[in-house]
CSV table of C-alpha atoms and ligand atoms in Angstrom, one decimal:
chain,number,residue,atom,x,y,z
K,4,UNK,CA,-37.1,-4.7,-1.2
K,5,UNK,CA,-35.3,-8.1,-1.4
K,6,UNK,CA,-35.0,-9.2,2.4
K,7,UNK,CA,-33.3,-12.0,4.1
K,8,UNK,CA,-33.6,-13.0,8.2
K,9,UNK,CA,-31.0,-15.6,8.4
K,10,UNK,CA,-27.3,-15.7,7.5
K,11,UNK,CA,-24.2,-17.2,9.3
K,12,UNK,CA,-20.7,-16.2,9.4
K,13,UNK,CA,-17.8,-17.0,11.1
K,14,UNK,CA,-19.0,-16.0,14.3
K,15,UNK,CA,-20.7,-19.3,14.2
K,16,UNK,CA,-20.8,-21.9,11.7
K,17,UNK,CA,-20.9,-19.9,8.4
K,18,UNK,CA,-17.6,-20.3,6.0
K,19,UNK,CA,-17.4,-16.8,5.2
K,20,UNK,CA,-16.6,-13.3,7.3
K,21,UNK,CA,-19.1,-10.7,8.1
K,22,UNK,CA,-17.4,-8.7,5.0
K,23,UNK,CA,-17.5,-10.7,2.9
K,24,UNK,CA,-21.5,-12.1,3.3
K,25,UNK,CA,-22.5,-8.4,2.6
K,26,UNK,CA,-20.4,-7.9,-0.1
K,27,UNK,CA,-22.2,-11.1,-1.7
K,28,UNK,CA,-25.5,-9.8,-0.6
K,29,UNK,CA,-25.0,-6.7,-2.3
K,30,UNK,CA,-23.9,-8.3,-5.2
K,31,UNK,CA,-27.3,-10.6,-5.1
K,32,UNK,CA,-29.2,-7.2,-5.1
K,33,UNK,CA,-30.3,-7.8,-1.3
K,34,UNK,CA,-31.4,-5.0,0.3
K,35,UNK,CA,-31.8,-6.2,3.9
K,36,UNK,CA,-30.0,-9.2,5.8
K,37,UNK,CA,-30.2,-10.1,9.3
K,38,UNK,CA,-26.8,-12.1,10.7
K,39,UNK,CA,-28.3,-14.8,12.7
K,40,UNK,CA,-25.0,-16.1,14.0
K,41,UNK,CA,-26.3,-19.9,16.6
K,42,UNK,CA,-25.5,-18.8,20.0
K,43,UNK,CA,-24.2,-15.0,19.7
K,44,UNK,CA,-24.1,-11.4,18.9
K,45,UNK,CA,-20.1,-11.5,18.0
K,46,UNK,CA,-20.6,-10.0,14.3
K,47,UNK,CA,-23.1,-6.9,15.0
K,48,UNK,CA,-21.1,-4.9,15.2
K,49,UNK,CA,-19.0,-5.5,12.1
K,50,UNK,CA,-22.3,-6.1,10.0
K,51,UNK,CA,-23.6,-2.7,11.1
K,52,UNK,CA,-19.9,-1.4,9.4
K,53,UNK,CA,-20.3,-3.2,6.4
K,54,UNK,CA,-23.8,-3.0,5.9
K,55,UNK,CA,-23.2,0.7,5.8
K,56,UNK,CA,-20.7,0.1,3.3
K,57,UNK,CA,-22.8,-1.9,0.9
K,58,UNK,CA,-26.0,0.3,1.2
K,59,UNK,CA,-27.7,-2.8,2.9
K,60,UNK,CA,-30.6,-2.3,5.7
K,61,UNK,CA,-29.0,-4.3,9.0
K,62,UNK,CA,-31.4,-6.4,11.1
K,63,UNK,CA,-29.4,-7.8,14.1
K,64,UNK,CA,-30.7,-11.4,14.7
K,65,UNK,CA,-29.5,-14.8,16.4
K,66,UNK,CA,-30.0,-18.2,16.2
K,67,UNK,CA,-31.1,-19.8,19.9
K,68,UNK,CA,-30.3,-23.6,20.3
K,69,UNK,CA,-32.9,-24.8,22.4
K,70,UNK,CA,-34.2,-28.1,23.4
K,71,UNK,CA,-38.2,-29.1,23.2
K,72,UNK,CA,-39.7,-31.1,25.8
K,73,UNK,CA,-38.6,-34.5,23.4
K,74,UNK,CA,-35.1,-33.4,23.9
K,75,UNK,CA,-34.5,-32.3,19.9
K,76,UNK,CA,-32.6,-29.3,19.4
K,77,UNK,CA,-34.8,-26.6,18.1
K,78,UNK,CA,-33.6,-23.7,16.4
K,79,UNK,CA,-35.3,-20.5,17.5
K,80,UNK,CA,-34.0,-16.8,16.0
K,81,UNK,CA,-34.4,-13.7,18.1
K,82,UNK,CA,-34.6,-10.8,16.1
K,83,UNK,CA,-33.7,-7.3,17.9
K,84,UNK,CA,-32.9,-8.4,21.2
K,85,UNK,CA,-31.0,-6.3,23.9
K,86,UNK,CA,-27.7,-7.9,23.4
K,87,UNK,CA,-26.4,-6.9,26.6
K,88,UNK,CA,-29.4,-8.3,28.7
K,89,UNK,CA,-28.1,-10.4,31.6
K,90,UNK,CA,-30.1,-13.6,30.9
K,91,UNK,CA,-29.6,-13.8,27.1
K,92,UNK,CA,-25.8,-13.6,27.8
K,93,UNK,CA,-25.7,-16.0,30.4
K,94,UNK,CA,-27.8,-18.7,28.3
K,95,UNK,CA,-25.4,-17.9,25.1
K,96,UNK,CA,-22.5,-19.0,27.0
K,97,UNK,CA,-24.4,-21.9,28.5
K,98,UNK,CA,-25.1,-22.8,25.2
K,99,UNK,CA,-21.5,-22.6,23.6
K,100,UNK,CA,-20.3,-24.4,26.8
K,101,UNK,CA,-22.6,-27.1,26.1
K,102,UNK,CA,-21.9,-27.6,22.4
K,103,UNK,CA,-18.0,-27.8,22.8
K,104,UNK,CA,-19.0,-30.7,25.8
K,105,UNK,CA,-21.1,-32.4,22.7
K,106,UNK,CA,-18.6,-31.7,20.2
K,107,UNK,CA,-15.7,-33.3,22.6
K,108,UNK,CA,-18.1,-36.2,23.2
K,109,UNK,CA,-19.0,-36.5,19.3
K,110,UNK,CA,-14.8,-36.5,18.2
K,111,UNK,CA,-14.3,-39.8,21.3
K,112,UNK,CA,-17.2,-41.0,18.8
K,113,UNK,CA,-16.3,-40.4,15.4
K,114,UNK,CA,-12.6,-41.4,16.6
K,115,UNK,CA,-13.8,-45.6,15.8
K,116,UNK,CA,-14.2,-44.5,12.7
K,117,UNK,CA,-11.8,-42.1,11.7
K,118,UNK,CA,-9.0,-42.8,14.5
K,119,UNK,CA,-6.9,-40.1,13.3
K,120,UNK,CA,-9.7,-36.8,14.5
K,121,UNK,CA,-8.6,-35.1,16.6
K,122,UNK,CA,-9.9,-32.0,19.3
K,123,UNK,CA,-7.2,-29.6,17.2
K,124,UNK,CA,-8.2,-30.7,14.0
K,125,UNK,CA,-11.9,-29.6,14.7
K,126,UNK,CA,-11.2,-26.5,16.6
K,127,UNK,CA,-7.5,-25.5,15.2
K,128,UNK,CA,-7.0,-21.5,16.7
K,129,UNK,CA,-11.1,-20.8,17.2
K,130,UNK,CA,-12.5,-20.1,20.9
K,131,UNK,CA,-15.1,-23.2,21.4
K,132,UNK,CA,-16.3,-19.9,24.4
K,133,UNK,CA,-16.3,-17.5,22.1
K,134,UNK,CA,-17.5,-19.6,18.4
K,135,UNK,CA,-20.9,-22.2,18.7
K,136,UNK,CA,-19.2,-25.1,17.7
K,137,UNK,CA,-21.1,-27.3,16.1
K,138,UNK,CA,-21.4,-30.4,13.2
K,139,UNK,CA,-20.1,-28.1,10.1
K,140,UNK,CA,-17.0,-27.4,12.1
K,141,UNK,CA,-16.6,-31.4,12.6
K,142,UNK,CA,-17.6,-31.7,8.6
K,143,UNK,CA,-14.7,-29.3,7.9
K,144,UNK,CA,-12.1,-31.3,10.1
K,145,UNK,CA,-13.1,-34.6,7.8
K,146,UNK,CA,-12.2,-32.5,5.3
K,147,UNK,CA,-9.0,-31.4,6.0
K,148,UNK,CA,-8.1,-34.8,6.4
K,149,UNK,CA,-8.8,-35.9,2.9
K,150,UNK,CA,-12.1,-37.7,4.3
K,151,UNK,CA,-14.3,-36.0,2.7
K,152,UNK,CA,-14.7,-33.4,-0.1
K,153,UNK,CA,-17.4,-31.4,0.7
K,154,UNK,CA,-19.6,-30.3,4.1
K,155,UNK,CA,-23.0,-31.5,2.3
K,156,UNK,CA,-22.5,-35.1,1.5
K,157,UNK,CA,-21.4,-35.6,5.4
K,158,UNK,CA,-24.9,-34.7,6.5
K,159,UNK,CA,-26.7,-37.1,3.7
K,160,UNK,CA,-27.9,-41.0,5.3
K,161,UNK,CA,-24.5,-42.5,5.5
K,162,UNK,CA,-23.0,-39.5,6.4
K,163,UNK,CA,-21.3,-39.7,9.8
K,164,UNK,CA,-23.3,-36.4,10.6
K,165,UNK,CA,-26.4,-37.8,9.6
K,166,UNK,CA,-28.8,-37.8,12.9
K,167,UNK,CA,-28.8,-41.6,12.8
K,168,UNK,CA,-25.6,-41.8,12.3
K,169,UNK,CA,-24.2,-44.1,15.1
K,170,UNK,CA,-21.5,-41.1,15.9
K,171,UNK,CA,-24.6,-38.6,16.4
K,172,UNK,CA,-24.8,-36.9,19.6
K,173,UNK,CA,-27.5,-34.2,20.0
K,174,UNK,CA,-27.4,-30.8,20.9
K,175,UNK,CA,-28.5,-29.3,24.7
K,176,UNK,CA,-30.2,-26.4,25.1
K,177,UNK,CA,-32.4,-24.4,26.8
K,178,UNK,CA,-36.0,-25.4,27.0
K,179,UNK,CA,-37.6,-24.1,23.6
K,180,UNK,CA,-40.6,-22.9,26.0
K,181,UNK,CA,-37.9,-21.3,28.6
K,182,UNK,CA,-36.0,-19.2,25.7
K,183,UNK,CA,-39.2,-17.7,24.0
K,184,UNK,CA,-39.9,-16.4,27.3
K,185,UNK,CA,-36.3,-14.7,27.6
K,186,UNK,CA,-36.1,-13.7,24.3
K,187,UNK,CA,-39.2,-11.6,24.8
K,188,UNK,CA,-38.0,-10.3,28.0
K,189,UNK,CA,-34.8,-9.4,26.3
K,190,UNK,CA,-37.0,-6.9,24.0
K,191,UNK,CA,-36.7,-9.3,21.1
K,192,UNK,CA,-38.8,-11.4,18.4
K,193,UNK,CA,-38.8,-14.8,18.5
K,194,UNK,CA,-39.2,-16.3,15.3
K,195,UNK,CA,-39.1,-20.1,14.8
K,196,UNK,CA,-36.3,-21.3,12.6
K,197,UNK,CA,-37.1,-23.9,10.1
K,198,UNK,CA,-39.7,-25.4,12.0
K,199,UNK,CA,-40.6,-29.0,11.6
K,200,UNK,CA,-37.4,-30.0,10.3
K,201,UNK,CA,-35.4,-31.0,12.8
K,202,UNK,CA,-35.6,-34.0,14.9
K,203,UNK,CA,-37.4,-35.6,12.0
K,204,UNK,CA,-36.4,-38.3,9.8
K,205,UNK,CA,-37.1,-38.4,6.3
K,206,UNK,CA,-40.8,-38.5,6.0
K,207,UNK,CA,-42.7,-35.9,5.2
K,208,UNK,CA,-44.4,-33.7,8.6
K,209,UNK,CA,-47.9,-35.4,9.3
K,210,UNK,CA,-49.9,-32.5,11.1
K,211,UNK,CA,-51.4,-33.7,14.4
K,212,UNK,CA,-53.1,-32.5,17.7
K,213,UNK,CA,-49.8,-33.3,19.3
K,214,UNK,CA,-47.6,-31.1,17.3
K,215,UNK,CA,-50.7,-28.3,17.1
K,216,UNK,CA,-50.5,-28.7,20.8
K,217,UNK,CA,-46.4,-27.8,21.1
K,218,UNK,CA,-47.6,-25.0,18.9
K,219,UNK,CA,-50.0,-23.7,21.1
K,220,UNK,CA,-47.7,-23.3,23.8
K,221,UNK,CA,-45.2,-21.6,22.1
K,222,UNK,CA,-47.1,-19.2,21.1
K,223,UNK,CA,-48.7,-18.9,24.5
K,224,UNK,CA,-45.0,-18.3,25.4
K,225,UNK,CA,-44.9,-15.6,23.6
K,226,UNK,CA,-43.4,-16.9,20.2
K,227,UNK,CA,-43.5,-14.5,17.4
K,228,UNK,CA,-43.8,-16.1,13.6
K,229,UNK,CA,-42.6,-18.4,11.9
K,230,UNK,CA,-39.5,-19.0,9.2
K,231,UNK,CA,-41.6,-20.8,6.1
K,232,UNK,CA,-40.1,-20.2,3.2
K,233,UNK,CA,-37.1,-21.9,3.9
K,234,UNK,CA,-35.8,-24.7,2.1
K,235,UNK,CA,-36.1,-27.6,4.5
K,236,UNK,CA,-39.4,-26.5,5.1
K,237,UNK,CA,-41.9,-28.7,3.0
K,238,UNK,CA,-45.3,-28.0,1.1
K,239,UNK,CA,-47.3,-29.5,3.6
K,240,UNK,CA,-45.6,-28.1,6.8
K,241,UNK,CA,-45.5,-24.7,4.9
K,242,UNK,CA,-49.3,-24.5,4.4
K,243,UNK,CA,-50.0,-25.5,8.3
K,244,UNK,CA,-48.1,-23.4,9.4
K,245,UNK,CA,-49.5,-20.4,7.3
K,246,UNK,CA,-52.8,-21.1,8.5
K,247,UNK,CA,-51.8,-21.3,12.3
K,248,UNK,CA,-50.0,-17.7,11.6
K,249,UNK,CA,-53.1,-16.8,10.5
K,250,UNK,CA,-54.8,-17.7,13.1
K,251,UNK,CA,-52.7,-16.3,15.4
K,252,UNK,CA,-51.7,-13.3,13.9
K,253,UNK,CA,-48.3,-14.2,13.9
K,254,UNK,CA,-45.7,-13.0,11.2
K,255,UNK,CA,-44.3,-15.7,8.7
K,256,UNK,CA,-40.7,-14.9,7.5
K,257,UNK,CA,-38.5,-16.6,4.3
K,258,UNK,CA,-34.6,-16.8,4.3
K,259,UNK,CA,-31.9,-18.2,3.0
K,260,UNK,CA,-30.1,-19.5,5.8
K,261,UNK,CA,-26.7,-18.6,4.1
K,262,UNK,CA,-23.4,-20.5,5.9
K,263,UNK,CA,-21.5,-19.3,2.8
K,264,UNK,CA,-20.8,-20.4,-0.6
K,265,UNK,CA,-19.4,-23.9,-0.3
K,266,UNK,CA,-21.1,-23.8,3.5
K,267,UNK,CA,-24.1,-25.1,2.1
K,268,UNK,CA,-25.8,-25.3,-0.7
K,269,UNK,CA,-28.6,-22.6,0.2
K,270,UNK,CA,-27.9,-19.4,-1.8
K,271,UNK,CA,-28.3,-15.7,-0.6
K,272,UNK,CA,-31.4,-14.7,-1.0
K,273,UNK,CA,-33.1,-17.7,-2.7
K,274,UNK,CA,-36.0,-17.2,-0.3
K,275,UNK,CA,-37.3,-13.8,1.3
K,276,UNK,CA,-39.6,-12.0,3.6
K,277,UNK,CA,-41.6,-9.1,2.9
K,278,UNK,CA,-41.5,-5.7,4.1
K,279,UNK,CA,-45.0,-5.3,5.9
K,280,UNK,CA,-43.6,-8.6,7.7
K,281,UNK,CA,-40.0,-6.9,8.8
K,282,UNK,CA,-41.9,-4.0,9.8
K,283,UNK,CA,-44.3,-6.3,11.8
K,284,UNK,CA,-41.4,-7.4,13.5
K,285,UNK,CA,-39.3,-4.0,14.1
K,286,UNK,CA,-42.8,-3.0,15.6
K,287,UNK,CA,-42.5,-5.5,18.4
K,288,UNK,CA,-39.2,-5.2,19.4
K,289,UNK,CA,-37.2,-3.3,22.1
K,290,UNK,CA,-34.2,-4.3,22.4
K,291,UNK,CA,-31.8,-3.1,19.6
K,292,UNK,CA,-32.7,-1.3,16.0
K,293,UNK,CA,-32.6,-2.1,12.7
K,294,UNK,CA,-30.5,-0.1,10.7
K,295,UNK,CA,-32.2,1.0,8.0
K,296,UNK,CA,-30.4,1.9,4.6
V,317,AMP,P1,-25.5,-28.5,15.1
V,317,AMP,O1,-26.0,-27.2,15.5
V,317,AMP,O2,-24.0,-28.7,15.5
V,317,AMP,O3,-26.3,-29.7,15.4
V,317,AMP,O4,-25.4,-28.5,13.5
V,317,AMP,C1,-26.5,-28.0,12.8
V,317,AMP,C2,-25.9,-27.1,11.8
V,317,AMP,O5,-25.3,-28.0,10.9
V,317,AMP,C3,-26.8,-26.3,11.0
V,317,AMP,O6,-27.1,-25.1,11.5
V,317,AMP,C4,-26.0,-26.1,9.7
V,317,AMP,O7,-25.1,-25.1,9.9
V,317,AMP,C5,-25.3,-27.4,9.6
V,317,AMP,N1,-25.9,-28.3,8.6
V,317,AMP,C6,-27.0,-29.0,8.7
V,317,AMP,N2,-27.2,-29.7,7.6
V,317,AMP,C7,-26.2,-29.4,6.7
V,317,AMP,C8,-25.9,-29.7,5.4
V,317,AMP,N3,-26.7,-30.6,4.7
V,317,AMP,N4,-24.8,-29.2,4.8
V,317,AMP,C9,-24.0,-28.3,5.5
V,317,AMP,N5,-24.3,-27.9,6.8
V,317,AMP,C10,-25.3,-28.5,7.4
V,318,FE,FE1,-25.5,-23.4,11.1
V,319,FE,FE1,-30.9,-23.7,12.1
V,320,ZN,ZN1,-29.3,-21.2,10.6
C-alpha cells in the first residue's frame, strides 16, 4: 500500500478541490489519503465520494491549530474523530474565528508595506466561518496583485510571511495539552504534525530535557504518534523522535502534506506511512471509520 495522512484542499488552505486531490492521488498510485483540512471536517464527505471513485482507501483526518504553553502555534492532526462531537465543533469554530481576527490584524500590518491589500483581496467570496484562513490565503492575495509570483518564496527570510517578518502575527489556539485531551474524548487519534518545526528559526532542533519534558506531557495527555517522515522534519529531530515512539509505544506516521500542485512544493505522496501503523491507528479510534478500498 502507498499511504498518505495529510492533504489539504480547499476546505482549508490547499489550492486544489477534494476531486481533484484524489484524482492526482490516484494518478500517483496512492492507495490511501487522509484529507487533513486545519480547522474542519467540510470535505469528508466529498472525499468519501471520490475516494470511492478513484479506488482510494479514505481516512478522515484534521489538522488542530493549537497553542503550546510558549504561545507557538502547533499543528496537531486528529485522525477518526466523531465529527459531530460537541466540543471538537465548538473549538473548530473558535479556531476559524480566531484566525480571520489574526488574519484582519496581519492585512492593517502588511498594509505599510503593500498599501493597496485589502480584506476582499485576501478573502474575495470564501466564508473566513466556514474556510481556516490562514498565511497561504494572504500569499495568494500578494499574488493577485502582481506582488509576488509564487506562494513559496513569500514564506523564505525576506518574505513578508516569514515568522520574523515584521508583518508576522501568530496563530491562537487551543492549548496543545487541552486539544489532545478532546481529540481523544472525541474518539480520535492525535497524531503530532510536523513536530519540531514550527516556532523555530533556522537552526537545526537541539534535543533537551525541556523539549523531552513538553513530550512527556503530551503523551501523558494522551497524544497518539508522531508525523516524522515529513519534509520539514530534520535527520536529527526524526531519530529523537523515533526513539521516544519507541519508548512509548507510540505510532510514527509519513505524509506529504499536499496543499496542491503550485500550493507548495511538497508532492503527493513523496513521504508515506505504513500499513501496520494505519492499522495501529484505526485500532484506537472511535469516532468515525476509515473507508477502506
Ligand atoms: P498559518 O496556519 O496561517 O500560520 O499558516 C501556516 C500554513 O502556511 C501552513 O499550513 C501551510 O499551508 C502554509 N505554508 C507554510 N509554509 C509554506 C511555504 N513555504 N509555502 C507555501 N505554503 C506554506
Ligand atoms: Fe496549510
Ligand atoms: Fe501543518
Ligand atoms: Zn498541513
Amino acid at each position: 500500500m502507498k499511504i498518505d495522512l495529510h492533504s489539504h484542499s480547499t476546505h482549508s488552505d490547499g489550492k486544489e478541490s477534494v476531486e481533484q486531490i484524489f484524482q492526482y492521488a490516484a494518478e500517483a498510485g496512492i492507495t490511501a489519503l487522509a484529507l487533513t483540512d486545519h480547522d474542519t471536517t467540510a470535505g469528508w464527505d466529498e472525499a468519501r465520494v471520490e475516494a470511492a471513485k478513484q479506488g482510494i482507501t479514505f481516512v478522515p483526518g484534521i489538522e488542530l491549530t493549537t497553542e503550546s504553553p510558549l504561545g507557538k502555534s502547533v499543528h496537531l492532526l486528529a485522525y477518526l474523530p466523531d465529527p459531530k462531537n460537541l466540543a471538537l465543533v465548538n473549538a473548530m469554530n473558535t479556531v476559524k474565528a480566531a484566525r480571520y481576527d489574526r488574519l484582519l490584524t496581519f492585512i492593517a500590518k502588511l498594509q505599510d508595506g503593500y498599501p493597496e491589500l485589502t480584506l476582499e483581496h485576501v478573502i474575495g467570496d470564501l466564508d473566513p466561518l466556514k474556510v481556516a484562513v490562514g498565511k497561504p490565503h494572504l500569499a495568494d492575495a500578494l499574488i493577485a496583485l502582481g506582488k509576488f509570483d509564487e506562494r513559496e518564496i513569500q514564506f523564505l527570510p525576506g518574505g513578508p510571511l516569514h515568522k520574523n517578518s515584521p508583518f508576522y502575527v501568530e496563530n491562537k489556539g487551543m492549548p496543545t495539552l487541552e486539544a489532545i485531551r478532546m481529540v481523544r474524548a472525541a474518539g480520535g487519534v492525535p497524531v503530532l504534525a510536523h513536530p519540531l518545526t514550527r516556532g523555530r528559526d533556522e537552526s537545526k532542533f537541539e534535543p533537551n530535557e525541556t523539549v523531552r519534558s513538553h513530550f512527556l506531557e503530551m503523551i501523558k495527555a494522551g497524544l497518539g504518534g508522531f508525523e516524522v517522515w515529513h519534509r520539514e522534519v530534520d535527520e536529527t529531530a526524526r531519530a529523537w523522535l523515533i526513539a521516544l515512539a519507541g519508548e512509548f509505544g507510540l505510532v510514527t506516521t509519513g505524509s506529504s502534506d499536499y496543499h496542491g500542485k503550485d500550493g507548495k512544493p511538497n508532492l503527493l505522496g513523496e513521504n508515506t506511512t505504513t500499513e501496520e501503523m494505519l492499522k495501529r491507528i484505526e485500532a484506537q479510534a472511535t469516532g468515525s471509520a476509515i473507508q477502506w478500498a
